[in-house]
PDB file of C-alpha atoms in Angstrom:
ATOM      1  CA  MET A 419     159.364 -24.193 138.932  1.00 75.00           C
ATOM      2  CA  GLY A 420     157.258 -22.537 136.239  1.00 92.00           C
ATOM      3  CA  LEU A 421     154.298 -20.212 136.755  1.00 97.00           C
ATOM      4  CA  THR A 422     153.545 -18.927 140.237  1.00 98.00           C
ATOM      5  CA  ILE A 423     151.012 -16.539 141.730  1.00 98.00           C
ATOM      6  CA  GLY A 424     152.020 -13.385 143.563  1.00 98.00           C
ATOM      7  CA  VAL A 425     149.568 -11.483 145.755  1.00 98.00           C
ATOM      8  CA  ASP A 426     150.283  -8.013 147.131  1.00 95.00           C
ATOM      9  CA  ILE A 427     148.099  -7.047 150.101  1.00 92.00           C
ATOM     10  CA  GLY A 428     147.827  -3.485 151.314  1.00 84.00           C
ATOM     11  CA  GLY A 429     145.355  -1.469 153.316  1.00 79.00           C
ATOM     12  CA  THR A 430     143.085  -0.847 150.311  1.00 82.00           C
ATOM     13  CA  LYS A 431     143.680  -3.591 147.742  1.00 89.00           C
ATOM     14  CA  VAL A 432     144.461  -7.259 147.218  1.00 94.00           C
ATOM     15  CA  LEU A 433     146.307  -7.413 143.891  1.00 96.00           C
ATOM     16  CA  GLY A 434     147.262 -10.768 142.397  1.00 98.00           C
ATOM     17  CA  GLY A 435     148.959 -11.944 139.234  1.00 98.00           C
ATOM     18  CA  VAL A 436     150.316 -15.010 137.465  1.00 98.00           C
ATOM     19  CA  VAL A 437     154.051 -14.493 136.957  1.00 98.00           C
ATOM     20  CA  ASP A 438     156.498 -16.376 134.751  1.00 98.00           C
ATOM     21  CA  THR A 439     160.195 -17.028 135.391  1.00 97.00           C
ATOM     22  CA  ALA A 440     161.187 -13.841 133.537  1.00 97.00           C
ATOM     23  CA  GLY A 441     159.149 -11.712 135.946  1.00 97.00           C
ATOM     24  CA  ASP A 442     156.401 -10.967 133.444  1.00 97.00           C
ATOM     25  CA  VAL A 443     152.821 -10.739 134.762  1.00 98.00           C
ATOM     26  CA  LEU A 444     150.639 -12.759 132.400  1.00 97.00           C
ATOM     27  CA  VAL A 445     147.309 -11.826 133.961  1.00 97.00           C
ATOM     28  CA  GLN A 446     146.218  -9.937 137.063  1.00 96.00           C
ATOM     29  CA  THR A 447     143.127  -9.370 139.176  1.00 96.00           C
ATOM     30  CA  ARG A 448     142.263  -7.418 142.310  1.00 93.00           C
ATOM     31  CA  ARG A 449     139.790  -7.057 145.137  1.00 94.00           C
ATOM     32  CA  ASP A 450     139.209  -4.378 147.759  1.00 91.00           C
ATOM     33  CA  THR A 451     140.725  -5.150 151.153  1.00 86.00           C
ATOM     34  CA  PRO A 452     138.274  -5.476 154.070  1.00 86.00           C
ATOM     35  CA  ALA A 453     141.071  -4.159 156.260  1.00 77.00           C
ATOM     36  CA  GLN A 454     139.321  -4.470 159.617  1.00 86.00           C
ATOM     37  CA  ASP A 455     138.321  -8.122 159.222  1.00 89.00           C
ATOM     38  CA  PRO A 456     141.148 -10.695 159.046  1.00 88.00           C
ATOM     39  CA  GLY A 457     138.772 -13.476 158.016  1.00 89.00           C
ATOM     40  CA  GLU A 458     137.303 -11.527 155.130  1.00 91.00           C
ATOM     41  CA  THR A 459     140.763 -10.404 154.043  1.00 92.00           C
ATOM     42  CA  ALA A 460     141.842 -14.042 153.844  1.00 92.00           C
ATOM     43  CA  ASP A 461     138.694 -14.792 151.841  1.00 93.00           C
ATOM     44  CA  ARG A 462     139.556 -12.079 149.305  1.00 94.00           C
ATOM     45  CA  ILE A 463     143.092 -13.442 148.946  1.00 96.00           C
ATOM     46  CA  ILE A 464     141.751 -16.937 148.356  1.00 96.00           C
ATOM     47  CA  GLU A 465     139.270 -15.610 145.772  1.00 96.00           C
ATOM     48  CA  VAL A 466     142.112 -13.949 143.872  1.00 97.00           C
ATOM     49  CA  ILE A 467     144.272 -17.085 143.955  1.00 97.00           C
ATOM     50  CA  LYS A 468     141.469 -19.390 142.840  1.00 96.00           C
ATOM     51  CA  GLU A 469     140.480 -17.065 140.009  1.00 96.00           C
ATOM     52  CA  LEU A 470     144.056 -16.965 138.710  1.00 97.00           C
ATOM     53  CA  ALA A 471     144.719 -20.675 139.248  1.00 96.00           C
ATOM     54  CA  ALA A 472     141.561 -21.620 137.341  1.00 95.00           C
ATOM     55  CA  ALA A 473     142.997 -20.209 134.114  1.00 90.00           C
ATOM     56  CA  HIS A 474     146.672 -21.157 134.503  1.00 95.00           C
ATOM     57  CA  GLU A 475     148.641 -24.116 135.762  1.00 95.00           C
ATOM     58  CA  VAL A 476     150.516 -22.658 138.715  1.00 97.00           C
ATOM     59  CA  GLU A 477     152.841 -24.342 141.181  1.00 97.00           C
ATOM     60  CA  ALA A 478     153.036 -22.085 144.238  1.00 98.00           C
ATOM     61  CA  VAL A 479     151.826 -18.843 145.806  1.00 98.00           C
ATOM     62  CA  GLY A 480     153.770 -15.941 147.271  1.00 98.00           C
ATOM     63  CA  ILE A 481     152.053 -13.370 149.486  1.00 97.00           C
ATOM     64  CA  GLY A 482     153.458  -9.877 150.006  1.00 96.00           C
ATOM     65  CA  ALA A 483     151.863  -8.567 153.206  1.00 93.00           C
ATOM     66  CA  ALA A 484     152.033  -5.018 154.544  1.00 86.00           C
ATOM     67  CA  GLY A 485     153.233  -5.963 158.006  1.00 88.00           C
ATOM     68  CA  TRP A 486     155.830  -7.778 160.059  1.00 91.00           C
ATOM     69  CA  VAL A 487     156.207 -11.393 158.997  1.00 95.00           C
ATOM     70  CA  ASP A 488     157.912 -13.946 161.240  1.00 94.00           C
ATOM     71  CA  ALA A 489     161.162 -15.724 160.383  1.00 93.00           C
ATOM     72  CA  SER A 490     159.338 -18.801 159.086  1.00 93.00           C
ATOM     73  CA  ARG A 491     157.487 -16.693 156.496  1.00 94.00           C
ATOM     74  CA  SER A 492     154.159 -17.909 157.774  1.00 95.00           C
ATOM     75  CA  VAL A 493     152.669 -15.587 160.429  1.00 96.00           C
ATOM     76  CA  VAL A 494     151.879 -11.885 160.052  1.00 94.00           C
ATOM     77  CA  GLN A 495     152.794 -10.700 163.517  1.00 94.00           C
ATOM     78  CA  PHE A 496     151.510  -7.152 163.151  1.00 89.00           C
ATOM     79  CA  ALA A 497     150.118  -5.021 160.328  1.00 85.00           C
ATOM     80  CA  PRO A 498     149.638  -1.291 161.010  1.00 76.00           C
ATOM     81  CA  ASN A 499     146.898  -0.798 158.398  1.00 73.00           C
ATOM     82  CA  LEU A 500     145.214  -4.200 158.665  1.00 82.00           C
ATOM     83  CA  ALA A 501     143.634  -6.086 161.564  1.00 86.00           C
ATOM     84  CA  TRP A 502     146.275  -8.832 161.510  1.00 89.00           C
ATOM     85  CA  ARG A 503     147.752  -9.718 164.892  1.00 93.00           C
ATOM     86  CA  ASP A 504     149.706 -13.005 164.921  1.00 95.00           C
ATOM     87  CA  GLU A 505     147.718 -14.091 161.873  1.00 95.00           C
ATOM     88  CA  PRO A 506     148.691 -17.604 160.609  1.00 96.00           C
ATOM     89  CA  LEU A 507     148.238 -16.461 157.026  1.00 95.00           C
ATOM     90  CA  ARG A 508     150.407 -19.033 155.259  1.00 96.00           C
ATOM     91  CA  ASP A 509     148.572 -22.011 156.705  1.00 96.00           C
ATOM     92  CA  LYS A 510     145.152 -20.493 155.980  1.00 95.00           C
ATOM     93  CA  ILE A 511     146.005 -19.768 152.346  1.00 96.00           C
ATOM     94  CA  GLN A 512     147.889 -22.988 151.762  1.00 95.00           C
ATOM     95  CA  GLN A 513     145.038 -25.114 153.081  1.00 96.00           C
ATOM     96  CA  ALA A 514     142.336 -23.259 151.150  1.00 95.00           C
ATOM     97  CA  ALA A 515     144.242 -22.938 147.864  1.00 94.00           C
ATOM     98  CA  GLY A 516     145.943 -26.326 147.912  1.00 95.00           C
ATOM     99  CA  LEU A 517     149.247 -24.789 146.809  1.00 96.00           C
ATOM    100  CA  PRO A 518     152.616 -24.324 148.566  1.00 97.00           C
ATOM    101  CA  THR A 519     152.601 -20.809 149.992  1.00 97.00           C
ATOM    102  CA  VAL A 520     155.117 -18.365 151.446  1.00 97.00           C
ATOM    103  CA  VAL A 521     154.405 -15.026 153.111  1.00 97.00           C
ATOM    104  CA  GLU A 522     156.849 -12.132 152.972  1.00 96.00           C
ATOM    105  CA  ASN A 523     156.828  -8.477 153.951  1.00 94.00           C
ATOM    106  CA  ASP A 524     155.610  -6.404 151.006  1.00 92.00           C
ATOM    107  CA  GLY A 525     158.675  -4.134 151.057  1.00 92.00           C
ATOM    108  CA  ASN A 526     160.949  -7.167 150.881  1.00 95.00           C
ATOM    109  CA  ALA A 527     158.903  -8.601 148.024  1.00 96.00           C
ATOM    110  CA  ALA A 528     159.126  -5.349 146.077  1.00 96.00           C
ATOM    111  CA  ALA A 529     162.867  -5.131 146.721  1.00 97.00           C
ATOM    112  CA  TRP A 530     163.339  -8.651 145.404  1.00 98.00           C
ATOM    113  CA  ALA A 531     161.447  -7.765 142.223  1.00 98.00           C
ATOM    114  CA  GLU A 532     163.615  -4.708 141.576  1.00 98.00           C
ATOM    115  CA  PHE A 533     166.772  -6.731 142.256  1.00 98.00           C
ATOM    116  CA  ARG A 534     165.818  -9.640 140.021  1.00 97.00           C
ATOM    117  CA  PHE A 535     163.963  -7.924 137.187  1.00 98.00           C
ATOM    118  CA  GLY A 536     163.851  -4.157 137.681  1.00 97.00           C
ATOM    119  CA  ALA A 537     166.095  -1.173 138.309  1.00 97.00           C
ATOM    120  CA  ALA A 538     168.877  -3.240 139.920  1.00 98.00           C
ATOM    121  CA  HIS A 539     168.710  -6.289 137.641  1.00 97.00           C
ATOM    122  CA  ASP A 540     172.377  -5.765 136.729  1.00 97.00           C
ATOM    123  CA  ALA A 541     173.485  -5.793 140.391  1.00 96.00           C
ATOM    124  CA  ASP A 542     174.800  -9.186 141.427  1.00 93.00           C
ATOM    125  CA  GLU A 543     175.534  -8.561 145.097  1.00 96.00           C
ATOM    126  CA  SER A 544     173.485  -5.913 146.867  1.00 97.00           C
ATOM    127  CA  MET A 545     170.682  -3.373 146.698  1.00 98.00           C
ATOM    128  CA  VAL A 546     168.495  -1.355 149.055  1.00 98.00           C
ATOM    129  CA  LEU A 547     164.957  -0.306 148.102  1.00 97.00           C
ATOM    130  CA  TYR A 548     163.185   2.699 149.597  1.00 96.00           C
ATOM    131  CA  THR A 549     159.479   2.996 148.766  1.00 92.00           C
ATOM    132  CA  VAL A 550     158.384   6.568 149.377  1.00 92.00           C
ATOM    133  CA  GLY A 551     154.624   6.617 149.828  1.00 87.00           C
ATOM    134  CA  THR A 552     152.329   7.460 152.722  1.00 83.00           C
ATOM    135  CA  GLY A 553     155.147   6.055 154.840  1.00 86.00           C
ATOM    136  CA  ILE A 554     158.544   4.547 154.019  1.00 91.00           C
ATOM    137  CA  GLY A 555     158.870   0.906 153.039  1.00 88.00           C
ATOM    138  CA  SER A 556     162.166  -0.793 152.419  1.00 93.00           C
ATOM    139  CA  GLY A 557     164.006  -3.970 151.625  1.00 96.00           C
ATOM    140  CA  ILE A 558     167.683  -4.918 151.844  1.00 98.00           C
ATOM    141  CA  ILE A 559     169.559  -7.452 149.737  1.00 98.00           C
ATOM    142  CA  ILE A 560     173.137  -8.386 150.584  1.00 97.00           C
ATOM    143  CA  GLY A 561     175.096 -11.206 148.997  1.00 96.00           C
ATOM    144  CA  GLY A 562     172.189 -11.813 146.645  1.00 96.00           C
ATOM    145  CA  ARG A 563     169.837 -12.656 149.515  1.00 96.00           C
ATOM    146  CA  LEU A 564     167.099 -10.789 151.344  1.00 96.00           C
ATOM    147  CA  ILE A 565     168.162  -9.664 154.792  1.00 96.00           C
ATOM    148  CA  ARG A 566     165.309 -10.669 157.097  1.00 94.00           C
ATOM    149  CA  GLY A 567     166.962 -10.689 160.535  1.00 93.00           C
ATOM    150  CA  ALA A 568     166.597 -13.096 163.432  1.00 93.00           C
ATOM    151  CA  ASN A 569     162.852 -12.476 163.748  1.00 91.00           C
ATOM    152  CA  GLY A 570     161.972 -11.685 160.139  1.00 90.00           C
ATOM    153  CA  VAL A 571     161.581  -7.922 160.622  1.00 89.00           C
ATOM    154  CA  ALA A 572     164.938  -6.493 159.511  1.00 93.00           C
ATOM    155  CA  GLY A 573     165.172  -3.579 157.117  1.00 91.00           C
ATOM    156  CA  GLU A 574     162.675  -1.127 158.613  1.00 90.00           C
ATOM    157  CA  VAL A 575     164.820   1.846 157.621  1.00 93.00           C
ATOM    158  CA  GLY A 576     161.871   4.234 157.795  1.00 92.00           C
ATOM    159  CA  HIS A 577     161.951   3.876 161.557  1.00 92.00           C
ATOM    160  CA  THR A 578     165.604   4.688 162.077  1.00 94.00           C
ATOM    161  CA  MET A 579     166.036   7.955 163.960  1.00 94.00           C
ATOM    162  CA  MET A 580     166.870  10.959 161.806  1.00 94.00           C
ATOM    163  CA  VAL A 581     166.156  13.890 164.141  1.00 96.00           C
ATOM    164  CA  PRO A 582     166.593  13.354 167.903  1.00 95.00           C
ATOM    165  CA  ASP A 583     163.331  14.196 169.715  1.00 96.00           C
ATOM    166  CA  GLY A 584     161.830  15.164 166.350  1.00 97.00           C
ATOM    167  CA  HIS A 585     158.360  14.790 164.887  1.00 96.00           C
ATOM    168  CA  PRO A 586     156.308  12.001 166.542  1.00 95.00           C
ATOM    169  CA  CYS A 587     156.018   8.811 164.511  1.00 91.00           C
ATOM    170  CA  GLY A 588     153.249   6.239 164.455  1.00 83.00           C
ATOM    171  CA  CYS A 589     155.720   3.612 165.630  1.00 84.00           C
ATOM    172  CA  GLY A 590     155.984   5.385 168.995  1.00 88.00           C
ATOM    173  CA  ARG A 591     159.384   6.984 168.472  1.00 93.00           C
ATOM    174  CA  LYS A 592     160.211  10.575 167.574  1.00 96.00           C
ATOM    175  CA  GLY A 593     162.241  11.820 164.640  1.00 97.00           C
ATOM    176  CA  CYS A 594     162.060   8.724 162.415  1.00 96.00           C
ATOM    177  CA  LEU A 595     163.209   8.961 158.794  1.00 96.00           C
ATOM    178  CA  GLU A 596     159.606   8.332 157.716  1.00 94.00           C
ATOM    179  CA  GLN A 597     158.522  11.592 159.340  1.00 96.00           C
ATOM    180  CA  TYR A 598     160.839  13.590 157.062  1.00 97.00           C
ATOM    181  CA  THR A 599     160.851  11.664 153.787  1.00 96.00           C
ATOM    182  CA  SER A 600     157.359  10.249 153.204  1.00 93.00           C
ATOM    183  CA  GLY A 601     154.324  11.527 151.346  1.00 93.00           C
ATOM    184  CA  ASN A 602     152.852  12.567 154.677  1.00 93.00           C
ATOM    185  CA  ALA A 603     156.000  14.573 155.414  1.00 96.00           C
ATOM    186  CA  LEU A 604     155.795  16.268 152.000  1.00 97.00           C
ATOM    187  CA  VAL A 605     152.247  17.429 152.753  1.00 97.00           C
ATOM    188  CA  ARG A 606     153.154  18.522 156.277  1.00 97.00           C
ATOM    189  CA  PHE A 607     156.067  20.627 155.004  1.00 98.00           C
ATOM    190  CA  ALA A 608     153.920  22.168 152.250  1.00 98.00           C
ATOM    191  CA  ARG A 609     151.014  23.044 154.558  1.00 98.00           C
ATOM    192  CA  ALA A 610     153.255  24.682 157.146  1.00 98.00           C
ATOM    193  CA  ASP A 611     155.161  26.709 154.556  1.00 98.00           C
ATOM    194  CA  ALA A 612     151.971  27.750 152.743  1.00 98.00           C
ATOM    195  CA  LYS A 613     150.624  29.169 155.997  1.00 98.00           C
ATOM    196  CA  ALA A 614     153.884  31.024 156.642  1.00 98.00           C
ATOM    197  CA  ARG A 615     154.361  32.245 153.043  1.00 98.00           C
ATOM    198  CA  PRO A 616     151.005  32.328 151.257  1.00 98.00           C
ATOM    199  CA  ALA A 617     152.274  34.596 148.479  1.00 98.00           C
ATOM    200  CA  ALA A 618     154.925  32.008 147.570  1.00 98.00           C
ATOM    201  CA  ALA A 619     152.278  29.269 147.524  1.00 98.00           C
ATOM    202  CA  ALA A 620     149.828  30.913 145.137  1.00 97.00           C
ATOM    203  CA  ARG A 621     149.494  27.981 142.727  1.00 97.00           C
ATOM    204  CA  LEU A 622     149.444  25.418 145.518  1.00 98.00           C
ATOM    205  CA  LEU A 623     146.751  27.261 147.427  1.00 98.00           C
ATOM    206  CA  GLU A 624     144.724  27.686 144.246  1.00 98.00           C
ATOM    207  CA  LEU A 625     144.739  23.899 143.785  1.00 98.00           C
ATOM    208  CA  ALA A 626     143.694  23.477 147.435  1.00 97.00           C
ATOM    209  CA  GLY A 627     140.778  25.905 147.198  1.00 97.00           C
ATOM    210  CA  GLY A 628     142.654  28.509 149.223  1.00 97.00           C
ATOM    211  CA  ASP A 629     142.874  26.361 152.362  1.00 98.00           C
ATOM    212  CA  PRO A 630     146.401  25.302 153.425  1.00 98.00           C
ATOM    213  CA  ASP A 631     144.951  22.465 155.491  1.00 98.00           C
ATOM    214  CA  ALA A 632     143.303  21.060 152.343  1.00 98.00           C
ATOM    215  CA  ILE A 633     146.651  20.579 150.565  1.00 98.00           C
ATOM    216  CA  LYS A 634     147.163  16.986 149.410  1.00 96.00           C
ATOM    217  CA  GLY A 635     150.153  15.165 147.953  1.00 95.00           C
ATOM    218  CA  PRO A 636     149.057  15.216 144.278  1.00 95.00           C
ATOM    219  CA  ALA A 637     148.497  18.992 144.522  1.00 97.00           C
ATOM    220  CA  VAL A 638     152.036  19.480 145.843  1.00 97.00           C
ATOM    221  CA  THR A 639     153.405  17.542 142.876  1.00 96.00           C
ATOM    222  CA  GLU A 640     151.270  19.423 140.352  1.00 97.00           C
ATOM    223  CA  ALA A 641     152.123  22.800 141.853  1.00 98.00           C
ATOM    224  CA  ALA A 642     155.835  21.968 141.959  1.00 98.00           C
ATOM    225  CA  ARG A 643     155.759  21.101 138.261  1.00 97.00           C
ATOM    226  CA  LEU A 644     154.228  24.528 137.661  1.00 97.00           C
ATOM    227  CA  GLY A 645     157.066  26.158 139.593  1.00 97.00           C
ATOM    228  CA  ASP A 646     155.251  26.926 142.853  1.00 98.00           C
ATOM    229  CA  GLU A 647     157.960  28.013 145.279  1.00 98.00           C
ATOM    230  CA  VAL A 648     156.507  26.373 148.382  1.00 98.00           C
ATOM    231  CA  ALA A 649     155.772  23.082 146.611  1.00 98.00           C
ATOM    232  CA  VAL A 650     159.310  22.930 145.200  1.00 98.00           C
ATOM    233  CA  ALA A 651     160.688  23.711 148.668  1.00 98.00           C
ATOM    234  CA  ALA A 652     158.665  20.851 150.175  1.00 98.00           C
ATOM    235  CA  PHE A 653     160.226  18.404 147.719  1.00 97.00           C
ATOM    236  CA  ALA A 654     163.648  19.891 148.484  1.00 98.00           C
ATOM    237  CA  GLN A 655     163.146  19.203 152.198  1.00 98.00           C
ATOM    238  CA  VAL A 656     162.041  15.619 151.618  1.00 97.00           C
ATOM    239  CA  GLY A 657     164.885  15.097 149.153  1.00 97.00           C
ATOM    240  CA  HIS A 658     167.437  16.468 151.600  1.00 97.00           C
ATOM    241  CA  TRP A 659     166.456  14.068 154.362  1.00 98.00           C
ATOM    242  CA  LEU A 660     166.192  11.181 151.934  1.00 97.00           C
ATOM    243  CA  GLY A 661     169.759  11.858 150.800  1.00 97.00           C
ATOM    244  CA  VAL A 662     170.922  11.857 154.425  1.00 97.00           C
ATOM    245  CA  GLY A 663     169.248   8.471 154.879  1.00 97.00           C
ATOM    246  CA  PHE A 664     170.907   7.129 151.731  1.00 97.00           C
ATOM    247  CA  ALA A 665     174.310   8.275 152.974  1.00 96.00           C
ATOM    248  CA  ASP A 666     173.813   6.539 156.317  1.00 95.00           C
ATOM    249  CA  MET A 667     172.850   3.360 154.476  1.00 96.00           C
ATOM    250  CA  VAL A 668     175.980   3.499 152.309  1.00 95.00           C
ATOM    251  CA  GLN A 669     178.175   3.990 155.356  1.00 93.00           C
ATOM    252  CA  THR A 670     176.529   0.994 157.019  1.00 94.00           C
ATOM    253  CA  LEU A 671     176.043  -1.559 154.229  1.00 95.00           C
ATOM    254  CA  ASP A 672     177.870  -0.256 151.113  1.00 95.00           C
ATOM    255  CA  PRO A 673     175.274  -1.580 148.614  1.00 97.00           C
ATOM    256  CA  GLN A 674     175.806  -1.540 144.857  1.00 97.00           C
ATOM    257  CA  VAL A 675     172.528   0.267 144.122  1.00 98.00           C
ATOM    258  CA  ILE A 676     169.870   2.239 145.986  1.00 98.00           C
ATOM    259  CA  VAL A 677     166.461   2.091 144.305  1.00 97.00           C
ATOM    260  CA  VAL A 678     163.706   4.588 145.066  1.00 97.00           C
ATOM    261  CA  GLY A 679     160.089   3.610 144.435  1.00 93.00           C
ATOM    262  CA  GLY A 680     156.619   4.293 145.809  1.00 88.00           C
ATOM    263  CA  GLY A 681     153.956   6.793 144.854  1.00 84.00           C
ATOM    264  CA  VAL A 682     156.057   9.909 145.490  1.00 83.00           C
ATOM    265  CA  ILE A 683     158.598   8.756 142.884  1.00 84.00           C
ATOM    266  CA  ASP A 684     156.062   9.814 140.246  1.00 86.00           C
ATOM    267  CA  ALA A 685     157.410  13.312 140.874  1.00 92.00           C
ATOM    268  CA  GLY A 686     160.694  12.234 139.256  1.00 93.00           C
ATOM    269  CA  ASP A 687     163.518  14.757 139.508  1.00 95.00           C
ATOM    270  CA  LEU A 688     161.497  17.004 141.790  1.00 96.00           C
ATOM    271  CA  LEU A 689     162.394  14.430 144.439  1.00 96.00           C
ATOM    272  CA  LEU A 690     165.447  12.653 143.045  1.00 96.00           C
ATOM    273  CA  LYS A 691     167.476  15.750 142.157  1.00 97.00           C
ATOM    274  CA  PRO A 692     167.591  17.176 145.720  1.00 97.00           C
ATOM    275  CA  ALA A 693     167.977  13.652 147.117  1.00 97.00           C
ATOM    276  CA  ARG A 694     171.041  12.992 144.959  1.00 96.00           C
ATOM    277  CA  ALA A 695     172.505  16.419 145.794  1.00 97.00           C
ATOM    278  CA  SER A 696     172.107  15.815 149.522  1.00 97.00           C
ATOM    279  CA  TYR A 697     173.499  12.290 149.189  1.00 96.00           C
ATOM    280  CA  GLU A 698     176.598  13.510 147.364  1.00 95.00           C
ATOM    281  CA  GLU A 699     177.139  16.290 149.893  1.00 95.00           C
ATOM    282  CA  GLN A 700     176.852  13.874 152.808  1.00 94.00           C
ATOM    283  CA  LEU A 701     179.418  11.517 151.243  1.00 94.00           C
ATOM    284  CA  ALA A 702     181.844  14.152 149.982  1.00 90.00           C
ATOM    285  CA  GLN A 703     184.436  13.062 152.539  1.00 86.00           C
ATOM    286  CA  ARG A 704     184.677   9.634 150.892  1.00 83.00           C
ATOM    287  CA  GLY A 705     186.649  11.210 148.064  1.00 79.00           C
ATOM    288  CA  GLN A 706     187.197   8.843 145.170  1.00 80.00           C
ATOM    289  CA  LEU A 707     185.695   5.769 146.843  1.00 86.00           C
ATOM    290  CA  PRO A 708     182.782   4.275 144.861  1.00 89.00           C
ATOM    291  CA  VAL A 709     179.288   4.773 146.242  1.00 92.00           C
ATOM    292  CA  ALA A 710     175.922   3.276 145.372  1.00 95.00           C
ATOM    293  CA  GLU A 711     174.095   4.675 142.366  1.00 95.00           C
ATOM    294  CA  ILE A 712     170.627   6.109 143.044  1.00 96.00           C
ATOM    295  CA  ARG A 713     168.023   4.789 140.593  1.00 96.00           C
ATOM    296  CA  ALA A 714     164.274   5.158 140.155  1.00 95.00           C
ATOM    297  CA  ALA A 715     162.277   1.945 140.517  1.00 96.00           C
ATOM    298  CA  LEU A 716     160.982   0.313 137.325  1.00 96.00           C
ATOM    299  CA  MET A 717     158.434  -2.266 138.479  1.00 95.00           C
ATOM    300  CA  GLY A 718     155.691   0.148 139.550  1.00 92.00           C
ATOM    301  CA  ASN A 719     152.688  -1.162 141.452  1.00 90.00           C
ATOM    302  CA  LEU A 720     153.377  -4.732 140.291  1.00 96.00           C
ATOM    303  CA  ALA A 721     156.652  -4.990 142.203  1.00 96.00           C
ATOM    304  CA  GLY A 722     155.058  -6.702 145.207  1.00 95.00           C
ATOM    305  CA  VAL A 723     153.219  -9.187 142.998  1.00 97.00           C
ATOM    306  CA  VAL A 724     156.317 -10.075 140.956  1.00 98.00           C
ATOM    307  CA  GLY A 725     158.618 -10.287 143.969  1.00 98.00           C
ATOM    308  CA  ALA A 726     156.234 -12.443 145.992  1.00 98.00           C
ATOM    309  CA  ALA A 727     155.690 -14.783 143.047  1.00 98.00           C
ATOM    310  CA  ASP A 728     159.420 -15.159 142.481  1.00 98.00           C
ATOM    311  CA  LEU A 729     160.099 -15.789 146.172  1.00 97.00           C
ATOM    312  CA  ALA A 730     157.532 -18.618 146.037  1.00 97.00           C
ATOM    313  CA  ARG A 731     159.956 -20.467 143.750  1.00 95.00           C
ATOM    314  CA  MET A 732     162.731 -20.498 146.340  1.00 88.00           C
TER     315      MET A 732
END
């Protein structure tokens, strides 16, 4: 199969692209997501596909959807930031676009892109992707195949328990990994510490107009790069818990590579350095046994598009 279309659907954007067999995006387009209206969201997806298909001869469509997708890769069972509830998305898109269509979880699609073309392209057996953004997305590949589970919703590592009876999570549990390693967690740590130690948060508070409750993620990153003690400490906390999560994953699945992506990865070593240190400390008892290498993602915000398009070929 030659050219395919990949569409990545999140709470704010519908991003589509025509992708070749090497994982290169030849052209892309986007629309805003009418997140509270499933019908209008489907209309935007169809607009994107038709616009791309009008200029290129494409053979199939892959959809990366921010939600739980059933085992048949056709129905979005639930999407936390979209109004999809048991949405028969594949059939809607396939009928309107006239092209074979598959639907996959967006984290899985991004993981597939990094495995095939990105940071883990040299891995031939296994990889785990963590996307550190507002929440934690993830995807698991073992034996060269995506692990989807009996019901299509495997790999939600962000909702594994990290701290018993810890911080409440939107999933209904307490103490999930996402509550200690996400962009939201970074901001929560920074705000609390800035209130407790305002003198150590001088640069951070300056960027927030003097109000700890006005601190946002980009300000934490900027302040940390300027050496703000509280901002650096917030990244250290997130990195510590991320390293603990990585170590648990290695003990469970023993992947070749762990790839870290998402918006927070823009901070680079501010996040990865403490994460690697925590990871190594957690696995010190393994001695000389090999462990997965931690790598930064390479595909950026096109990972979902590229992965979905490539999965459409399978």
